[in-house]
Short mmCIF file of C-alpha atoms in Angstrom, two decimals:
data_model
loop_
_atom_site.label_atom_id
_atom_site.label_comp_id
_atom_site.label_asym_id
_atom_site.label_seq_id
_atom_site.Cartn_x
_atom_site.Cartn_y
_atom_site.Cartn_z
CA MET Q 1 175.15 78.99 81.72
CA ILE Q 2 172.06 77.50 83.11
CA ARG Q 3 172.46 79.22 86.37
CA ARG Q 4 173.07 82.53 84.54
CA VAL Q 5 169.62 82.11 82.65
CA ARG Q 6 167.97 81.29 85.92
CA ALA Q 7 169.15 84.68 87.30
CA VAL Q 8 168.04 86.55 84.57
CA CYS Q 9 164.72 85.01 84.70
CA LEU Q 10 164.30 85.59 88.38
CA ALA Q 11 165.70 89.44 88.02
CA ALA Q 12 162.91 89.67 85.11
CA PHE Q 13 160.46 88.17 87.36
CA LEU Q 14 160.91 90.29 90.39
CA ALA Q 15 161.20 93.70 88.03
CA ALA Q 16 157.88 92.66 86.94
CA CYS Q 17 156.23 92.23 89.94
CA THR Q 18 157.72 95.45 91.65
CA SER Q 19 156.88 97.86 88.49
CA PRO Q 20 153.96 99.99 88.76
CA PRO Q 21 151.01 99.18 86.37
CA ALA Q 22 150.74 101.22 83.40
CA GLY Q 23 148.90 104.46 84.04
CA TYR Q 24 149.86 104.58 87.92
CA ASN Q 25 150.56 108.25 89.48
CA PRO Q 26 152.27 108.01 92.79
CA PRO Q 27 151.02 110.31 95.33
CA PRO Q 28 152.81 113.77 95.55
CA PRO Q 29 155.62 113.91 98.41
CA PRO Q 30 154.45 115.47 101.75
CA PRO Q 31 154.68 119.27 101.97
CA PRO Q 32 157.77 120.51 103.88
CA PRO Q 33 157.25 121.43 107.49
CA PRO Q 34 156.60 125.33 108.13
CA PRO Q 35 159.41 127.44 108.81
CA PRO Q 36 159.86 128.16 112.49
CA PRO Q 37 157.78 131.39 113.80
CA PRO Q 38 160.01 134.35 113.99
CA PRO Q 39 161.23 135.49 117.76
CA PRO Q 40 158.93 138.12 119.31
CA PRO Q 41 159.95 141.52 118.57
CA TRP Q 42 162.39 143.49 121.17
CA GLU Q 43 160.47 145.48 123.79
CA LEU Q 44 162.10 148.30 125.41
CA VAL Q 45 162.35 147.59 129.14
CA TRP Q 46 165.08 150.51 130.10
CA GLN Q 47 166.36 153.62 128.85
CA ASP Q 48 168.30 156.60 129.55
CA GLU Q 49 167.95 159.48 126.72
CA PHE Q 50 169.90 162.03 129.14
CA ASP Q 51 167.40 164.80 128.25
CA GLY Q 52 167.29 165.99 131.91
CA PRO Q 53 169.24 169.01 133.18
CA ALA Q 54 171.69 166.48 135.15
CA LEU Q 55 172.87 162.99 135.59
CA ASP Q 56 169.90 160.59 136.68
CA THR Q 57 171.30 159.22 139.82
CA THR Q 58 168.35 156.81 140.16
CA LYS Q 59 170.12 155.04 137.06
CA TRP Q 60 173.64 155.45 137.30
CA VAL Q 61 176.29 155.10 140.09
CA ALA Q 62 180.10 156.80 139.75
CA ASP Q 63 183.00 154.74 140.22
CA ILE Q 64 185.37 157.12 142.25
CA GLY Q 65 189.17 156.60 142.32
CA GLY Q 66 192.41 155.87 140.78
CA GLY Q 67 194.96 153.05 141.23
CA GLY Q 68 195.36 151.80 137.70
CA TRP Q 69 192.15 149.77 137.73
CA GLY Q 70 194.05 146.30 137.08
CA ASN Q 71 195.34 147.87 133.84
CA ALA Q 72 198.10 150.50 134.79
CA GLU Q 73 195.72 153.19 133.77
CA LEU Q 74 196.60 156.70 134.75
CA GLU Q 75 193.45 158.50 135.21
CA SER Q 76 191.47 158.85 138.33
CA TYR Q 77 187.50 158.81 138.11
CA THR Q 78 185.64 161.50 139.80
CA ALA Q 79 182.01 162.09 140.74
CA PRO Q 80 179.69 164.11 138.36
CA PRO Q 81 179.72 166.70 137.48
CA VAL Q 82 183.56 167.28 137.33
CA ASN Q 83 183.99 164.84 134.46
CA ALA Q 84 180.65 163.62 133.66
CA ARG Q 85 177.69 165.89 132.82
CA VAL Q 86 174.51 166.05 130.83
CA GLU Q 87 174.68 168.74 128.25
CA ASN Q 88 172.18 169.16 124.96
CA GLY Q 89 170.68 165.72 125.38
CA ASN Q 90 173.97 163.88 125.67
CA LEU Q 91 175.95 162.38 128.35
CA VAL Q 92 179.35 163.85 128.17
CA ILE Q 93 182.33 161.91 129.81
CA GLU Q 94 185.28 164.17 129.65
CA ALA Q 95 189.03 163.09 129.80
CA ARG Q 96 191.40 165.84 131.14
CA HIS Q 97 195.10 166.28 131.65
CA ASP Q 98 195.64 169.16 134.06
CA SER Q 99 198.21 168.55 137.05
CA THR Q 100 196.85 164.84 136.84
CA TYR Q 101 194.63 162.73 134.46
CA THR Q 102 191.06 162.70 135.31
CA SER Q 103 188.00 161.05 133.74
CA ALA Q 104 184.58 159.57 134.89
CA ARG Q 105 183.34 155.78 134.92
CA LEU Q 106 179.53 155.25 135.55
CA LYS Q 107 177.70 152.12 136.07
CA THR Q 108 174.05 150.74 136.66
CA GLN Q 109 175.50 148.34 139.36
CA GLY Q 110 172.86 148.32 142.19
CA LYS Q 111 170.18 150.09 140.36
CA ALA Q 112 169.53 147.97 137.24
CA SER Q 113 170.77 144.56 135.74
CA TRP Q 114 169.57 142.48 133.04
CA GLY Q 115 169.73 138.84 132.02
CA TYR Q 116 169.66 138.49 128.20
CA GLY Q 117 168.27 141.41 125.95
CA ARG Q 118 169.59 143.82 123.28
CA VAL Q 119 171.61 146.36 124.82
CA GLU Q 120 172.48 149.32 122.92
CA ALA Q 121 174.10 153.05 122.81
CA ARG Q 122 174.54 155.65 120.51
CA ILE Q 123 178.09 157.10 121.09
CA GLN Q 124 180.56 159.46 119.55
CA ILE Q 125 183.80 158.29 121.04
CA PRO Q 126 186.72 160.43 121.77
CA ARG Q 127 190.08 160.32 119.73
CA GLY Q 128 193.79 160.27 120.56
CA GLN Q 129 196.79 158.10 121.50
CA GLY Q 130 196.17 156.63 124.97
CA ILE Q 131 192.46 157.39 124.99
CA TRP Q 132 190.34 154.13 125.91
CA PRO Q 133 186.60 154.64 125.87
CA ALA Q 134 184.27 151.53 126.43
CA PHE Q 135 180.61 150.46 126.78
CA TRP Q 136 180.53 147.24 128.65
CA MET Q 137 178.90 144.83 131.03
CA LEU Q 138 180.02 142.89 134.13
CA GLY Q 139 178.37 139.90 135.88
CA GLU Q 140 176.13 141.33 138.83
CA ASN Q 141 177.65 138.48 140.83
CA ILE Q 142 181.36 140.12 140.89
CA THR Q 143 180.97 140.89 144.50
CA THR Q 144 180.81 137.37 145.44
CA VAL Q 145 182.88 135.46 142.71
CA GLY Q 146 185.22 138.08 141.53
CA TRP Q 147 186.57 138.61 137.97
CA PRO Q 148 186.70 137.12 135.59
CA THR Q 149 184.39 134.32 136.95
CA CYS Q 150 181.46 136.98 137.11
CA GLY Q 151 182.11 137.25 133.20
CA GLU Q 152 182.67 140.47 131.31
CA ILE Q 153 180.96 141.64 127.76
CA ASP Q 154 182.64 144.38 125.99
CA ILE Q 155 180.12 145.89 123.70
CA MET Q 156 182.59 148.50 122.35
CA GLU Q 157 186.11 149.46 123.02
CA ASN Q 158 188.48 151.55 121.09
CA ILE Q 159 192.01 152.30 121.51
CA GLY Q 160 193.28 155.97 120.32
CA ARG Q 161 195.92 154.60 117.92
CA GLU Q 162 193.18 152.42 115.99
CA PRO Q 163 190.93 155.27 115.17
CA ALA Q 164 188.88 153.23 112.54
CA ARG Q 165 188.64 149.95 114.75
CA VAL Q 166 186.16 149.01 117.48
CA HIS Q 167 186.49 145.68 119.50
CA GLY Q 168 183.66 143.35 120.81
CA THR Q 169 184.98 140.89 123.38
CA VAL Q 170 183.87 138.38 126.17
CA HIS Q 171 186.07 137.71 129.29
CA GLY Q 172 185.67 134.65 131.51
CA PRO Q 173 187.78 132.10 133.46
CA GLY Q 174 190.19 130.73 131.20
CA TYR Q 175 189.94 133.50 128.50
CA SER Q 176 190.26 136.72 130.30
CA GLY Q 177 192.46 139.70 129.70
CA ALA Q 178 194.66 139.50 126.52
CA ASN Q 179 193.05 135.93 125.87
CA GLY Q 180 189.55 137.25 125.54
CA VAL Q 181 187.38 135.91 123.00
CA GLY Q 182 186.31 138.45 120.33
CA THR Q 183 187.36 140.35 117.15
CA ALA Q 184 187.45 143.92 115.71
CA TYR Q 185 185.00 145.90 113.25
CA ASP Q 186 186.76 148.34 111.05
CA LEU Q 187 185.36 151.31 109.22
CA ARG Q 188 185.69 151.52 105.47
CA SER Q 189 186.82 155.21 105.65
CA GLY Q 190 187.17 157.94 108.58
CA ALA Q 191 187.40 157.48 112.23
CA PHE Q 192 184.71 156.40 114.59
CA ALA Q 193 185.21 159.76 116.77
CA ASP Q 194 184.05 161.70 113.44
CA THR Q 195 180.29 161.02 114.32
CA PHE Q 196 177.82 158.92 116.35
CA HIS Q 197 177.45 155.25 115.79
CA ILE Q 198 174.96 152.52 117.53
CA TYR Q 199 176.84 149.89 119.43
CA ALA Q 200 174.91 146.83 120.39
CA ILE Q 201 174.82 143.36 121.39
CA GLU Q 202 171.80 140.79 121.17
CA TRP Q 203 172.26 138.33 124.27
CA GLU Q 204 170.64 135.20 124.55
CA SER Q 205 171.46 132.26 126.66
CA GLN Q 206 173.55 130.21 124.08
CA SER Q 207 174.63 133.53 121.99
CA ILE Q 208 175.86 136.95 122.07
CA ARG Q 209 176.04 138.99 118.81
CA TRP Q 210 177.80 142.10 118.22
CA TYR Q 211 176.74 145.12 116.06
CA VAL Q 212 178.05 148.35 114.76
CA ASP Q 213 175.03 150.21 113.45
CA SER Q 214 172.92 147.39 111.54
CA THR Q 215 175.99 145.27 110.71
CA LEU Q 216 176.58 142.20 112.67
CA TYR Q 217 180.11 141.37 112.91
CA LEU Q 218 180.64 138.73 115.76
CA GLU Q 219 178.81 135.81 117.45
CA VAL Q 220 180.30 134.05 120.31
CA THR Q 221 178.44 130.73 121.62
CA PRO Q 222 179.40 128.22 124.38
CA SER Q 223 181.24 126.21 121.92
CA THR Q 224 183.51 129.04 120.67
CA VAL Q 225 184.94 130.02 124.33
CA PRO Q 226 187.83 127.87 125.44
CA ALA Q 227 186.23 127.17 129.09
CA THR Q 228 183.08 127.80 131.24
CA TRP Q 229 180.44 129.94 129.59
CA VAL Q 230 179.61 132.39 132.36
CA PHE Q 231 176.92 134.37 130.77
CA ASN Q 232 173.54 133.06 132.15
CA HIS Q 233 173.11 135.36 134.95
CA ARG Q 234 172.47 139.15 135.34
CA PHE Q 235 174.81 141.87 134.33
CA PHE Q 236 175.18 145.79 134.75
CA ILE Q 237 176.23 148.14 132.38
CA ILE Q 238 179.42 150.56 132.57
CA ILE Q 239 180.43 153.45 130.49
CA ASN Q 240 183.57 155.09 130.78
CA VAL Q 241 186.85 156.61 129.38
CA ALA Q 242 190.08 155.37 130.33
CA ILE Q 243 193.49 156.93 129.88
CA GLY Q 244 196.50 155.04 129.40
CA GLY Q 245 197.27 151.43 130.25
CA TYR Q 246 198.74 148.31 128.93
CA TRP Q 247 196.62 147.97 125.95
CA PRO Q 248 196.18 151.55 124.55
CA GLY Q 249 199.59 152.57 125.73
CA ASN Q 250 200.02 156.14 127.32
CA PRO Q 251 198.98 159.74 125.84
CA ASP Q 252 201.89 161.30 123.90
CA GLY Q 253 202.71 164.55 122.48
CA THR Q 254 199.90 164.18 119.95
CA THR Q 255 197.11 163.75 122.37
CA ALA Q 256 194.94 166.62 122.79
CA PHE Q 257 193.12 167.27 125.78
CA PRO Q 258 190.12 167.52 127.05
CA GLN Q 259 188.45 164.62 125.18
CA ALA Q 260 184.84 163.78 125.22
CA MET Q 261 182.64 160.84 124.89
CA ARG Q 262 179.07 161.80 124.00
CA VAL Q 263 176.31 159.46 124.61
CA ASP Q 264 173.11 160.13 122.91
CA TYR Q 265 171.12 157.10 124.77
CA VAL Q 266 171.53 153.85 126.29
CA ARG Q 267 168.65 151.42 125.85
CA VAL Q 268 167.94 147.97 126.86
CA TYR Q 269 165.25 145.64 125.02
CA GLN Q 270 163.98 142.25 126.03
CA ARG Q 271 161.88 139.80 124.07
#
């Protein structure tokens, strides 16, 4: 009992010693740190508005040939202006089926490449089973390290049997082909081929973000890929319309030809 009384007295004494005096007002807490400044605005560093009379060969190179392109595709790519031309302020890439399948694949390789930035294009894609339009990028070092070590950034892909869906994907060593990392974006109504849409990525050293029009629908970072992050060097742009292949399947009796991809512009911004 005596010990308990002593403990109670000691607790009361300590409380009295640590309690603030009457009328004491503690100082206010320090203000929170200011928010970080917003990133600087994007600045346009490269563009093609396709306003001239013909394709600007200081900006674009044509990939020419066939052989399936690693995907069992059916088309042979030709040199402009056979399947690619500038018309009414648009780049037109036309997929045709005459005696053979032909189309076009244009790239900035050897003309321009970029490390990071916002890369966007305003495109009206074609439609139909077996039609495979794409707006994408490959690492400039592909000539020395090969694919997929060079890295691949698919800004927009569509396969004709999915008229309301586009895909954003990255490919690298250990996550290439069908194992690429990405997701799809679906329209609520209609088809992507009905009108123009803006397809873009915002690419930084530790993040790539995908947009359709103003909607962010995917972000990929080094922690979300299963192996090496290979997106810290320069990449070039490719725009093409493939026909057939492992993923889209081949055209059938429902596929109408010719089919055209129309590109209003391609722009690159950097901070």
